[in-house]
Short mmCIF file of C-alpha atoms and ligand atoms in Angstrom, two decimals:
data_model
loop_
_atom_site.label_atom_id
_atom_site.label_comp_id
_atom_site.label_asym_id
_atom_site.label_seq_id
_atom_site.Cartn_x
_atom_site.Cartn_y
_atom_site.Cartn_z
CA MET A 1 16.43 12.22 30.84
CA THR A 2 13.38 10.00 31.24
CA VAL A 3 11.14 8.70 28.49
CA ALA A 4 8.53 11.31 29.51
CA ASP A 5 11.14 14.13 29.17
CA TRP A 6 12.22 12.88 25.73
CA LEU A 7 8.61 12.59 24.57
CA ALA A 8 7.77 16.13 25.71
CA LYS A 9 10.90 17.51 23.99
CA ALA A 10 10.12 15.61 20.77
CA GLU A 11 6.47 16.71 20.75
CA LYS A 12 7.49 20.37 21.04
CA PHE A 13 10.15 19.97 18.32
CA LEU A 14 7.69 18.30 15.92
CA ASP A 15 4.87 20.73 16.72
CA GLU A 16 7.16 23.64 15.86
CA ARG A 17 7.73 22.01 12.46
CA GLU A 18 3.99 21.53 11.95
CA VAL A 19 4.26 17.76 11.84
CA PRO A 20 0.72 16.38 12.12
CA GLU A 21 0.00 14.35 15.27
CA ALA A 22 3.36 15.21 16.80
CA ARG A 23 2.76 13.35 20.05
CA ALA A 24 1.71 10.14 18.28
CA SER A 25 4.81 10.28 16.04
CA ALA A 26 7.05 10.70 19.08
CA GLU A 27 5.40 7.78 20.86
CA PHE A 28 5.68 5.47 17.84
CA LEU A 29 9.38 6.29 17.50
CA MET A 30 9.99 5.82 21.23
CA GLY A 31 8.09 2.52 21.10
CA GLU A 32 10.46 1.29 18.39
CA VAL A 33 13.56 2.45 20.29
CA LEU A 34 12.41 0.60 23.41
CA GLY A 35 11.02 -2.38 21.45
CA VAL A 36 7.71 -2.11 23.29
CA GLY A 37 5.38 -0.44 20.75
CA ARG A 38 3.59 2.89 21.08
CA ALA A 39 1.40 2.00 24.06
CA GLY A 40 4.38 0.50 25.87
CA ALA A 41 6.37 3.69 25.37
CA ALA A 42 3.57 5.88 26.69
CA ALA A 43 3.40 3.70 29.81
CA ARG A 44 7.15 3.91 30.55
CA GLY A 45 7.45 7.63 31.20
CA TYR A 46 9.44 7.07 34.40
CA GLN A 47 12.20 5.01 32.68
CA ASP A 48 15.60 6.52 31.84
CA LEU A 49 16.84 6.25 28.27
CA SER A 50 20.44 5.12 27.72
CA GLU A 51 22.73 7.44 25.80
CA LYS A 52 22.55 5.16 22.76
CA GLN A 53 18.74 5.00 22.89
CA GLY A 54 18.47 8.78 23.29
CA HIS A 55 20.79 9.34 20.34
CA ARG A 56 18.78 6.98 18.14
CA PHE A 57 15.45 8.49 19.21
CA TRP A 58 16.56 12.04 18.49
CA ARG A 59 18.00 11.10 15.07
CA TRP A 60 14.58 9.67 14.14
CA VAL A 61 12.71 12.69 15.56
CA LYS A 62 14.82 14.98 13.36
CA GLU A 63 13.97 12.84 10.31
CA ARG A 64 10.28 13.09 11.20
CA GLY A 65 10.77 16.85 11.56
CA ARG A 66 11.85 16.84 7.91
CA ARG A 67 8.46 15.21 7.19
CA LEU A 68 9.83 11.77 6.38
CA PRO A 69 6.85 9.42 6.86
CA LEU A 70 6.88 7.42 10.07
CA ALA A 71 6.83 4.13 8.15
CA TYR A 72 10.02 5.03 6.24
CA ILE A 73 11.77 5.88 9.52
CA LEU A 74 10.61 2.72 11.28
CA GLY A 75 11.20 0.66 8.12
CA TRP A 76 7.88 -1.14 8.29
CA GLN A 77 4.13 -0.70 8.21
CA PRO A 78 1.41 -3.01 9.54
CA PHE A 79 -0.95 -4.35 6.87
CA LEU A 80 -3.77 -6.72 7.84
CA GLY A 81 -1.65 -7.89 10.76
CA LEU A 82 1.46 -8.44 8.61
CA ARG A 83 4.70 -6.57 9.18
CA ILE A 84 5.50 -5.17 5.72
CA GLU A 85 9.01 -3.81 5.24
CA VAL A 86 8.97 -0.45 3.50
CA THR A 87 11.66 1.64 1.88
CA ARG A 88 11.44 4.65 -0.39
CA ASP A 89 11.26 2.18 -3.30
CA GLY A 90 7.65 1.31 -2.48
CA LEU A 91 4.38 3.03 -1.60
CA ILE A 92 3.52 2.76 2.09
CA PRO A 93 0.56 0.36 2.39
CA ARG A 94 -2.68 2.17 3.28
CA PRO A 95 -5.71 1.12 5.36
CA GLU A 96 -8.01 1.54 2.31
CA THR A 97 -5.94 -1.08 0.51
CA GLU A 98 -6.68 -3.49 3.36
CA GLU A 99 -10.34 -3.05 2.38
CA LEU A 100 -9.45 -3.89 -1.24
CA VAL A 101 -7.80 -7.14 -0.11
CA LEU A 102 -10.82 -8.12 2.00
CA GLU A 103 -13.10 -7.43 -0.98
CA CYS A 104 -10.85 -9.69 -3.09
CA VAL A 105 -11.22 -12.50 -0.56
CA ARG A 106 -15.01 -12.20 -0.85
CA LEU A 107 -14.80 -12.25 -4.66
CA VAL A 108 -12.57 -15.32 -4.72
CA GLU A 109 -14.98 -17.09 -2.37
CA ALA A 110 -17.84 -16.14 -4.71
CA SER A 111 -15.91 -17.50 -7.72
CA ARG A 112 -15.75 -20.94 -6.05
CA ALA A 113 -12.48 -21.62 -7.86
CA PRO A 114 -10.84 -24.59 -6.07
CA ALA A 115 -7.30 -23.32 -6.75
CA PRO A 116 -7.76 -19.61 -7.43
CA LYS A 117 -5.34 -17.82 -9.74
CA ILE A 118 -4.78 -14.16 -8.92
CA VAL A 119 -2.93 -11.45 -10.86
CA GLU A 120 -1.86 -8.25 -9.15
CA ILE A 121 -0.67 -5.31 -11.26
CA GLY A 122 1.64 -2.77 -9.54
CA THR A 123 2.63 -4.76 -6.47
CA GLY A 124 4.96 -2.20 -4.80
CA THR A 125 5.90 -3.64 -1.40
CA GLY A 126 3.95 -6.79 -2.29
CA CYS A 127 1.40 -6.14 0.47
CA ILE A 128 -1.68 -7.10 -1.58
CA ALA A 129 -0.14 -10.20 -3.15
CA ILE A 130 1.25 -11.43 0.18
CA ALA A 131 -1.94 -10.77 2.15
CA LEU A 132 -4.00 -12.60 -0.48
CA ALA A 133 -1.60 -15.55 -0.52
CA GLN A 134 -1.95 -15.77 3.26
CA LEU A 135 -5.71 -15.27 3.44
CA ILE A 136 -6.42 -17.72 0.60
CA PRO A 137 -4.10 -20.69 1.15
CA SER A 138 -5.19 -22.43 -2.07
CA ALA A 139 -4.35 -19.39 -4.25
CA THR A 140 -1.44 -18.84 -6.63
CA VAL A 141 -0.47 -15.22 -7.25
CA PHE A 142 1.30 -13.59 -10.19
CA ALA A 143 2.38 -10.05 -9.24
CA THR A 144 3.89 -7.44 -11.53
CA ASP A 145 5.55 -4.07 -11.29
CA VAL A 146 7.61 -1.95 -13.64
CA SER A 147 10.05 -0.99 -10.87
CA ASP A 148 12.91 -3.43 -10.26
CA GLN A 149 13.49 -1.89 -6.82
CA ALA A 150 9.85 -2.40 -5.82
CA LEU A 151 9.95 -6.00 -7.04
CA ALA A 152 13.07 -6.70 -4.98
CA LEU A 153 11.34 -5.27 -1.91
CA ALA A 154 8.19 -7.30 -2.59
CA GLN A 155 10.21 -10.49 -2.99
CA LYS A 156 12.04 -9.78 0.27
CA ASN A 157 8.72 -9.26 2.07
CA ALA A 158 7.28 -12.46 0.60
CA VAL A 159 10.30 -14.46 1.80
CA ALA A 160 10.17 -12.89 5.28
CA LEU A 161 6.45 -13.73 5.50
CA HIS A 162 6.88 -17.26 4.09
CA SER A 163 4.65 -16.61 1.06
CA HIS A 164 7.25 -16.61 -1.73
CA GLN A 165 6.50 -20.13 -2.92
CA ARG A 166 3.00 -19.14 -4.02
CA ILE A 167 3.78 -15.74 -5.54
CA ARG A 168 5.68 -15.10 -8.75
CA PHE A 169 6.98 -11.54 -9.03
CA VAL A 170 7.57 -10.42 -12.61
CA ARG A 171 8.75 -7.17 -14.16
CA GLU A 172 6.04 -6.08 -16.57
CA ASP A 173 4.97 -2.67 -17.84
CA LEU A 174 1.20 -2.37 -17.74
CA PHE A 175 1.39 -0.10 -20.78
CA SER A 176 3.20 -2.70 -22.89
CA GLY A 177 -0.14 -4.05 -24.16
CA ARG A 178 1.35 -7.53 -23.81
CA PRO A 179 -0.15 -9.07 -20.69
CA GLY A 180 2.00 -12.02 -19.65
CA LEU A 181 -0.84 -14.40 -18.88
CA ARG A 182 -3.84 -15.02 -21.11
CA GLY A 183 -7.16 -16.32 -19.83
CA TRP A 184 -5.43 -17.45 -16.61
CA ALA A 185 -6.84 -15.39 -13.76
CA ASP A 186 -9.93 -15.84 -11.61
CA LEU A 187 -9.19 -12.39 -10.17
CA LEU A 188 -7.21 -9.39 -11.36
CA VAL A 189 -6.52 -6.81 -8.66
CA SER A 190 -4.70 -3.52 -8.73
CA ASN A 191 -4.14 -0.42 -6.68
CA PRO A 192 -2.77 1.58 -9.60
CA PRO A 193 -1.26 5.08 -9.58
CA TYR A 194 -4.46 7.17 -9.73
CA ILE A 195 -3.72 10.71 -8.58
CA PRO A 196 -4.16 13.33 -11.33
CA THR A 197 -0.74 14.83 -12.15
CA GLY A 198 -2.03 18.34 -11.44
CA ASP A 199 -3.01 17.34 -7.87
CA LEU A 200 0.40 15.94 -6.92
CA ASP A 201 1.89 19.25 -5.76
CA ASP A 202 -0.99 19.76 -3.30
CA LEU A 203 -0.28 16.53 -1.42
CA GLU A 204 1.19 16.43 2.08
CA PRO A 205 5.02 16.57 2.14
CA GLU A 206 5.06 13.00 3.48
CA VAL A 207 3.24 11.65 0.41
CA LEU A 208 5.62 13.47 -1.92
CA MET A 209 8.46 11.41 -0.44
CA GLU A 210 6.85 8.26 -1.85
CA PRO A 211 7.71 7.09 -5.40
CA ARG A 212 6.06 9.35 -7.97
CA LEU A 213 5.65 6.29 -10.17
CA ALA A 214 3.31 4.87 -7.53
CA LEU A 215 1.15 8.01 -7.39
CA ASP A 216 0.99 9.74 -10.77
CA GLY A 217 -2.09 8.63 -12.69
CA GLY A 218 -1.61 11.08 -15.57
CA LYS A 219 -3.72 14.07 -16.55
CA ASP A 220 -7.09 12.78 -15.26
CA GLY A 221 -5.65 10.15 -12.91
CA LEU A 222 -7.08 7.35 -15.04
CA VAL A 223 -4.27 6.60 -17.48
CA ALA A 224 -3.09 3.41 -15.73
CA VAL A 225 -6.67 2.46 -14.81
CA ARG A 226 -7.76 2.54 -18.48
CA ALA A 227 -4.77 0.39 -19.54
CA ILE A 228 -5.57 -2.18 -16.82
CA VAL A 229 -9.27 -2.31 -17.70
CA ALA A 230 -8.35 -2.76 -21.39
CA ALA A 231 -5.93 -5.62 -20.58
CA ALA A 232 -8.18 -7.33 -18.02
CA PRO A 233 -10.47 -9.25 -20.41
CA LYS A 234 -7.38 -10.87 -21.99
CA MET A 235 -5.96 -11.95 -18.63
CA LEU A 236 -9.16 -13.11 -16.94
CA LYS A 237 -11.03 -16.35 -17.36
CA PRO A 238 -14.64 -15.88 -18.48
CA GLY A 239 -16.56 -14.99 -15.31
CA GLY A 240 -13.35 -13.71 -13.65
CA PHE A 241 -13.37 -10.66 -11.39
CA LEU A 242 -11.59 -7.32 -11.63
CA ALA A 243 -11.08 -5.25 -8.44
CA LEU A 244 -9.46 -1.83 -8.46
CA GLU A 245 -8.72 0.74 -5.81
CA ILE A 246 -9.82 4.16 -7.06
CA GLU A 247 -9.69 7.78 -6.05
CA SER A 248 -12.86 9.10 -4.40
CA ARG A 249 -13.92 11.17 -7.46
CA GLN A 250 -13.44 8.35 -9.98
CA GLY A 251 -16.50 6.19 -9.19
CA PRO A 252 -18.80 7.37 -12.02
CA ALA A 253 -15.99 7.19 -14.61
CA LEU A 254 -15.07 3.66 -13.51
CA SER A 255 -18.65 2.50 -13.58
CA LYS A 256 -18.97 3.70 -17.17
CA LEU A 257 -15.59 2.30 -18.22
CA LEU A 258 -16.24 -1.15 -16.76
CA HIS A 259 -19.69 -1.42 -18.35
CA SER A 260 -18.34 -0.42 -21.75
CA SER A 261 -15.46 -2.91 -21.47
CA GLY A 262 -17.62 -6.02 -21.10
CA PHE A 263 -17.92 -6.21 -17.30
CA GLN A 264 -21.13 -7.10 -15.53
CA GLY A 265 -22.32 -6.70 -11.94
CA VAL A 266 -20.30 -3.49 -11.71
CA LEU A 267 -20.11 -2.13 -8.17
CA ILE A 268 -18.50 0.98 -6.78
CA LYS A 269 -17.85 0.47 -3.08
CA GLN A 270 -17.39 3.13 -0.44
CA ASP A 271 -15.03 3.35 2.52
CA ALA A 272 -16.17 3.94 6.11
CA SER A 273 -16.50 7.69 5.46
CA GLY A 274 -18.74 7.09 2.43
CA ARG A 275 -16.20 7.91 -0.30
CA ASP A 276 -15.93 5.80 -3.47
CA ARG A 277 -12.87 3.59 -3.05
CA ILE A 278 -13.16 0.25 -4.85
CA ALA A 279 -14.47 -0.65 -8.31
CA VAL A 280 -15.48 -4.24 -9.01
CA GLY A 281 -16.70 -5.97 -12.14
CA ARG A 282 -17.14 -9.50 -13.45
CA LEU A 283 -16.24 -10.52 -16.97
CA ALA A 284 -19.17 -12.06 -18.82
CA GLU A 285 -19.17 -15.89 -18.84
CA ASP A 286 -19.37 -15.87 -22.65
CA ALA A 287 -16.57 -13.29 -23.07
C1 LIG B 1 -0.32 2.88 -5.84
S1 LIG B 1 1.11 1.84 -5.94
C2 LIG B 1 0.49 0.34 -5.23
C3 LIG B 1 1.51 -0.46 -4.49
C4 LIG B 1 0.93 -1.63 -3.69
N1 LIG B 1 0.24 -2.58 -4.54
C5 LIG B 1 -0.03 -1.14 -2.63
O1 LIG B 1 -1.24 -1.29 -2.81
O2 LIG B 1 0.42 -0.56 -1.62
C6 LIG B 1 1.19 1.55 -7.67
C7 LIG B 1 2.29 0.61 -8.14
O3 LIG B 1 2.22 0.52 -9.57
C8 LIG B 1 3.52 0.48 -10.09
N2 LIG B 1 3.51 0.96 -11.49
C9 LIG B 1 3.51 2.26 -11.92
N3 LIG B 1 3.54 2.29 -13.25
C10 LIG B 1 3.55 1.01 -13.68
C11 LIG B 1 3.59 0.41 -14.96
N4 LIG B 1 3.64 1.16 -16.08
N5 LIG B 1 3.58 -0.94 -15.05
C12 LIG B 1 3.53 -1.70 -13.92
N6 LIG B 1 3.51 -1.19 -12.67
C13 LIG B 1 3.52 0.15 -12.55
C14 LIG B 1 4.34 1.36 -9.17
O4 LIG B 1 5.72 1.07 -9.26
C15 LIG B 1 3.71 1.06 -7.80
O5 LIG B 1 4.40 0.03 -7.15
#
């Protein structure tokens, strides 16, 4: 069978199982089997697949048919041009989180700190910490998570991407009330679990295969957010920045929370489709 035959068969199989964007999934998987990427696979319709390649492709298509996310099948996800290894121990990095990282770069530039110190809470795969270490070569990053498995994955990614010497990964529970670093950070960033518990069951099957710990934000989705905002003034230097990824309905609540917690210049930023996505505040200089 040719690549085109396999792709048509896979598309039909995935469509029957109501997998969204069946053709794209099939092409991504074929691209990985052939080592040529999605576009390369689509352009090689005439080519025959070896028995081994066909076997591998169909095993992956069946996994996708069970709604396993593409990134977990491929074992990686692109993030700001970096190849981030993913397993079921970590949330799959999202495009909106790329926006959070780019906002952090702007904030660090605005802080004019010569050797910026950054804390990330809830590092997961390490994508934010690693991207920031790469985009800001003078920065030192301290990244925490409560999951040992996620921290091991993050450390592995940092080593693979040659960033491990500037990032310290530490197991820390954000609810412990004992932030490890006091008055150290120019920037505190987090993409915390922020989905209200009651909304979890309505998510796509793919999302439900990601760690619940990475998603569940408690009754109103803001349980972790409130703990981070409460800890932030202790961890930040006066004038330091806090940047959080938020759920699209949480903008007004975050604006209020940041103002009442001693932050100034509070901004709620929208994504390309106009939904609230990032909350930013600056700790007062005399805090
Ligand atoms: C939404 S994920 C973000 C992962 C990654 N930073 C990203 O942006 O893709 C939230 C992360 O917070 C971690 N987390 C959940 N509860 C935590 C806690 N109590 N203390 C520290 N980290 C926690 C999870 O393990 C998960 O890795």
